[in-house]
XYZ file of C-alpha atoms in Angstrom:
365
model
C 65.218 114.383 -58.637
C 62.981 114.617 -55.801
C 59.704 117.088 -57.839
C 59.140 118.844 -54.307
C 63.424 119.655 -54.758
C 63.085 120.705 -58.068
C 62.639 124.462 -58.073
C 65.267 125.058 -54.915
C 67.626 122.957 -57.581
C 67.204 124.337 -60.583
C 65.627 128.456 -60.123
C 70.110 129.193 -59.712
C 70.827 127.066 -63.031
C 67.792 129.169 -64.738
C 68.600 132.360 -63.909
C 72.226 131.729 -65.347
C 70.395 130.599 -68.272
C 68.116 133.595 -68.454
C 70.530 136.370 -67.530
C 73.167 134.984 -69.744
C 70.500 134.952 -72.438
C 69.917 138.339 -71.622
C 73.520 139.340 -71.950
C 74.002 137.715 -75.172
C 71.060 139.747 -76.468
C 72.498 143.193 -75.332
C 75.457 142.404 -76.550
C 74.372 141.885 -80.255
C 72.156 144.390 -80.019
C 74.951 146.625 -79.065
C 77.065 145.522 -82.241
C 74.192 146.430 -84.146
C 74.523 149.672 -83.182
C 77.832 150.172 -83.624
C 77.637 148.693 -86.761
C 75.045 151.047 -87.747
C 77.125 153.748 -86.318
C 80.179 152.142 -88.467
C 79.250 150.698 -91.888
C 77.083 153.647 -93.516
C 79.971 156.401 -92.633
C 83.066 154.245 -93.852
C 80.991 154.150 -97.721
C 80.758 157.794 -96.962
C 84.395 158.250 -96.642
C 85.629 155.825 -99.563
C 83.164 157.092 -101.370
C 84.289 160.478 -101.181
C 87.946 159.640 -101.007
C 87.461 157.953 -104.888
C 85.388 160.622 -106.002
C 87.726 163.327 -105.077
C 90.305 161.513 -106.604
C 88.393 160.759 -110.080
C 87.960 164.669 -109.822
C 91.225 165.175 -110.306
C 91.910 162.303 -112.896
C 92.521 164.032 -116.688
C 90.780 163.386 -120.311
C 92.607 161.474 -121.307
C 92.218 158.722 -117.766
C 87.748 158.981 -119.340
C 88.395 158.802 -123.044
C 90.232 155.229 -122.030
C 87.841 154.041 -119.739
C 84.418 152.775 -120.173
C 82.154 154.822 -117.398
C 79.819 151.726 -116.586
C 83.447 150.114 -115.145
C 84.983 153.064 -113.268
C 81.653 153.110 -111.622
C 81.262 149.135 -111.040
C 84.791 149.603 -109.539
C 84.098 152.477 -107.549
C 80.885 150.238 -105.793
C 83.120 147.853 -105.370
C 85.746 149.361 -102.906
C 82.841 150.847 -101.679
C 80.351 148.096 -100.441
C 83.639 145.809 -100.447
C 85.585 147.228 -97.461
C 83.107 147.417 -94.977
C 81.055 144.534 -96.616
C 84.819 142.025 -95.373
C 84.915 144.127 -92.151
C 81.740 142.417 -91.794
C 82.448 138.511 -92.320
C 85.755 139.289 -89.952
C 84.057 140.656 -87.470
C 80.746 138.207 -87.987
C 81.877 135.144 -89.103
C 85.749 134.268 -88.072
C 85.576 135.567 -84.295
C 83.014 133.299 -84.060
C 84.730 130.756 -85.805
C 87.378 130.386 -84.311
C 85.380 130.749 -80.693
C 83.968 127.618 -81.657
C 86.676 125.836 -83.270
C 88.211 126.625 -79.750
C 85.629 125.143 -77.604
C 85.279 122.334 -79.653
C 89.402 121.539 -78.750
C 88.679 121.659 -74.954
C 85.909 119.530 -74.944
C 87.390 116.925 -77.047
C 90.212 116.716 -74.516
C 87.741 115.976 -72.009
C 87.281 112.184 -73.808
C 91.355 111.955 -74.977
C 94.411 113.683 -75.611
C 94.325 112.043 -79.108
C 91.264 113.084 -80.113
C 91.845 117.041 -79.309
C 95.487 116.620 -81.183
C 93.801 115.172 -83.917
C 91.065 117.549 -84.192
C 94.079 120.399 -84.212
C 95.996 118.389 -86.605
C 93.236 117.702 -88.948
C 92.452 121.544 -88.812
C 96.131 122.763 -89.476
C 96.130 120.030 -92.897
C 92.556 122.406 -93.671
C 93.860 125.791 -92.419
C 97.328 125.416 -94.224
C 95.943 124.111 -97.294
C 93.118 126.885 -97.893
C 95.690 129.551 -97.423
C 98.684 128.370 -99.722
C 95.804 127.366 -102.542
C 94.508 131.106 -101.531
C 96.832 133.617 -103.669
C 95.498 131.721 -106.969
C 91.863 131.786 -105.806
C 93.243 135.408 -105.394
C 93.886 135.913 -109.080
C 91.003 134.146 -110.672
C 88.868 136.189 -108.567
C 90.813 139.730 -109.754
C 90.255 138.162 -113.058
C 86.764 137.786 -112.635
C 86.123 140.834 -111.152
C 87.832 142.535 -113.617
C 85.588 141.104 -116.688
C 82.608 141.953 -114.651
C 83.507 145.078 -114.867
C 84.086 145.137 -118.597
C 80.937 143.904 -118.872
C 78.815 146.381 -117.220
C 81.272 148.869 -118.184
C 80.169 147.950 -122.144
C 76.337 147.555 -121.005
C 76.259 150.730 -119.409
C 78.441 152.258 -122.781
C 75.727 150.901 -125.361
C 72.774 152.275 -123.193
C 74.320 155.389 -122.740
C 74.742 156.090 -126.676
C 71.553 153.910 -128.112
C 71.125 156.540 -129.958
C 74.713 157.022 -131.849
C 73.805 152.566 -132.434
C 71.020 153.283 -133.879
C 71.270 156.024 -136.230
C 75.122 153.954 -137.708
C 73.810 150.636 -138.190
C 75.140 149.178 -135.085
C 73.378 146.252 -133.805
C 74.862 143.916 -135.031
C 78.809 144.956 -133.540
C 77.368 145.930 -130.766
C 75.317 142.337 -130.391
C 79.087 140.589 -131.571
C 81.159 142.354 -129.304
C 78.912 142.071 -126.355
C 78.949 137.842 -127.164
C 82.647 137.832 -127.040
C 82.899 139.464 -123.837
C 80.064 137.923 -122.390
C 82.107 134.173 -123.522
C 84.973 135.754 -122.365
C 83.047 136.546 -118.756
C 81.846 132.765 -118.493
C 85.066 131.355 -119.485
C 86.857 133.154 -116.646
C 84.034 132.631 -113.928
C 83.742 128.903 -114.884
C 87.852 128.879 -114.822
C 87.439 130.035 -110.651
C 84.421 127.785 -109.860
C 86.612 124.723 -111.002
C 89.394 125.871 -108.565
C 87.276 126.407 -106.327
C 85.756 122.884 -106.745
C 89.025 121.322 -106.357
C 89.387 123.003 -103.087
C 86.092 122.311 -101.910
C 87.128 118.452 -102.780
C 90.989 118.433 -100.615
C 88.937 120.191 -98.167
C 86.132 116.995 -97.962
C 89.131 114.968 -98.342
C 90.671 115.918 -96.055
C 87.684 115.420 -93.399
C 86.898 112.436 -94.013
C 90.569 109.946 -93.791
C 90.405 112.243 -90.509
C 86.367 111.017 -89.446
C 87.333 107.705 -90.792
C 90.448 107.780 -88.025
C 88.332 108.898 -85.097
C 85.276 106.236 -86.049
C 88.248 103.775 -85.932
C 89.671 105.017 -82.521
C 86.007 104.869 -81.695
C 84.924 101.589 -82.668
C 88.641 100.129 -80.509
C 87.758 102.145 -77.542
C 84.341 101.428 -77.347
C 85.420 97.795 -77.674
C 87.758 97.761 -74.594
C 85.365 99.832 -72.751
C 87.577 102.693 -72.406
C 85.097 105.165 -74.396
C 81.465 105.428 -73.819
C 78.610 105.818 -75.986
C 78.068 109.544 -74.128
C 81.752 109.897 -75.691
C 80.742 108.019 -79.169
C 77.847 110.481 -79.829
C 80.115 113.583 -78.381
C 82.423 112.613 -80.591
C 81.093 111.860 -83.627
C 78.271 114.524 -83.334
C 81.331 117.718 -82.549
C 82.916 116.178 -86.246
C 79.826 116.958 -87.624
C 79.301 120.401 -86.039
C 83.343 121.466 -86.468
C 83.215 120.281 -90.903
C 80.551 122.648 -90.800
C 82.010 125.495 -89.468
C 85.196 125.047 -90.900
C 82.340 124.749 -94.428
C 81.315 128.116 -93.643
C 84.720 129.482 -92.461
C 85.746 128.522 -96.170
C 83.150 129.797 -98.048
C 83.978 133.263 -95.762
C 87.181 132.981 -97.304
C 86.247 132.634 -100.390
C 83.567 135.362 -99.795
C 86.588 137.554 -98.876
C 89.260 136.303 -101.441
C 86.503 137.515 -104.707
C 85.735 141.319 -102.802
C 89.471 141.780 -101.683
C 90.150 140.795 -105.708
C 87.556 143.294 -106.243
C 88.917 145.562 -104.022
C 92.192 144.986 -105.600
C 91.764 145.789 -109.647
C 89.578 148.852 -108.728
C 91.989 150.495 -106.133
C 94.759 149.272 -108.837
C 92.547 151.859 -111.539
C 90.985 154.068 -109.208
C 94.544 155.326 -107.268
C 96.501 156.028 -110.665
C 98.363 159.203 -110.195
C 96.624 161.750 -112.360
C 98.056 162.215 -115.801
C 97.819 166.206 -115.830
C 98.459 167.848 -111.972
C 99.550 171.955 -110.350
C 103.100 172.413 -110.010
C 102.711 173.120 -106.041
C 102.065 176.484 -104.639
C 100.394 177.380 -108.914
C 99.129 180.832 -108.862
C 95.333 181.543 -110.267
C 95.645 182.755 -113.971
C 94.891 186.179 -114.378
C 93.386 187.530 -117.046
C 93.301 191.000 -118.159
C 93.706 190.558 -121.654
C 92.662 187.195 -122.949
C 95.910 187.522 -125.793
C 96.719 183.056 -125.993
C 100.045 182.173 -127.650
C 101.293 179.100 -128.846
C 105.217 179.012 -128.324
C 106.986 176.400 -130.452
C 104.346 173.307 -128.841
C 104.687 170.182 -129.597
C 102.433 167.950 -128.752
C 101.561 164.276 -129.573
C 98.692 161.440 -128.773
C 99.700 158.420 -126.850
C 101.503 155.903 -129.277
C 100.887 157.934 -132.491
C 102.262 160.015 -134.469
C 103.384 164.214 -133.448
C 100.235 166.086 -134.049
C 101.484 169.326 -133.675
C 105.497 169.902 -134.737
C 106.943 173.713 -133.041
C 103.869 174.888 -133.503
C 103.652 178.935 -132.604
C 100.309 181.033 -132.552
C 99.368 184.606 -131.457
C 95.766 185.319 -130.811
C 95.109 188.838 -129.799
C 92.821 190.311 -127.690
C 89.343 190.356 -128.697
C 90.490 189.087 -131.720
C 87.919 186.418 -133.936
C 89.203 183.701 -134.998
C 88.356 180.833 -136.846
C 89.555 176.933 -137.341
C 89.179 175.128 -140.493
C 90.649 172.040 -141.377
C 89.872 168.432 -141.851
C 87.701 165.792 -139.589
C 90.877 165.021 -137.644
C 93.207 167.777 -138.137
C 93.615 169.236 -134.813
C 90.740 171.742 -134.451
C 89.256 170.240 -131.175
C 92.472 169.373 -130.029
C 93.894 173.558 -130.760
C 91.098 174.345 -128.216
C 91.743 171.259 -125.393
C 95.686 172.386 -125.412
C 94.467 175.858 -124.094
C 92.505 174.635 -121.280
C 95.048 172.153 -120.500
C 92.492 168.711 -120.843
C 96.336 167.098 -122.396
C 99.694 168.639 -121.836
C 101.615 169.804 -124.536
C 105.350 167.298 -125.341
C 107.795 170.652 -125.423
C 107.540 173.919 -125.736
C 104.241 176.867 -124.161
C 101.070 178.563 -124.228
C 100.391 181.225 -122.488
C 98.023 183.651 -121.723
C 98.539 186.913 -120.864
C 102.030 186.078 -120.614
C 101.279 183.386 -117.998
C 102.639 179.988 -119.377
C 98.986 178.127 -118.060
C 101.903 174.617 -116.958
C 102.038 176.933 -113.896
C 98.912 177.890 -112.840
C 96.082 176.373 -111.469
C 94.144 173.952 -113.672
C 91.091 174.947 -112.190
C 91.606 178.989 -112.643
C 92.406 178.670 -116.021
C 89.236 176.624 -117.068
C 87.004 179.084 -115.225
C 88.666 181.906 -117.298
């Protein structure tokens, strides 16, 4: 190119290049703007939705689930869903576009190379998708164990005074060691599976790359393939395998996030044990008479605690509950508050069945 003509010939491509760069810059900043207005509100929506559900759960639910584990599951759902969306938008779309461009570029050299690339991508993707269900199961188990570990740690830290007063350090250490050992085992099982998956993916690439190399050597020796084609095919193959490795790692990440979300939602979306009846009115206390009418109550998996219990407490009457530990004193009060539902009979306050009024009005009274 004559240097005197360089400016006239190159000014248009240079302007196009700058224009494309400016458009990409504006597009990325627009994406950041959209994500800024999507991500925090989405987390807020999920957090409020989940906590609304948690506030309706029964006393029994919180007695049988570690608070730390519940907190961890809430965090997994709140952060996991936006993270999956970001991976889908940021990575999957760009990687798929890159693969389409690579196939198109390969076809300029030979349709055989383009076809081989498509076949390898299909095998790579089909094998990865087929094995993803197994990976999902391992990810679910890992997420559950991690929540258990965090839950136990939070439980220990929150009850440190009781542990010290009852000299329970050795017992807590033994329980921690066991749950950490289980966590290590489950995590290693998961990592071992993904190591085999990555081995399968790498093996298919080696076969594909070997076939391409043989075709290139044969084509080059016959004068069909140029040195530039040789370099182009190998460069694209290396770039596309990096693209698919990145895509595979993102699939691994999505699988892990999906496992965390799935385990969290299974617990967090459990229907409440105690519900208000449809259209329940508020409790109206006029005198304060409390009546147990043939009440039967049993804790889950235990013998009946109260059997055909009938008691009447008059308005303004003072009553003392006396009995051995575990005799039912706290349970008696908790049933009046409807922290548990009775198995049979009725509890009345001023002739209003507490099962037929709203829980909030009952406890507020």
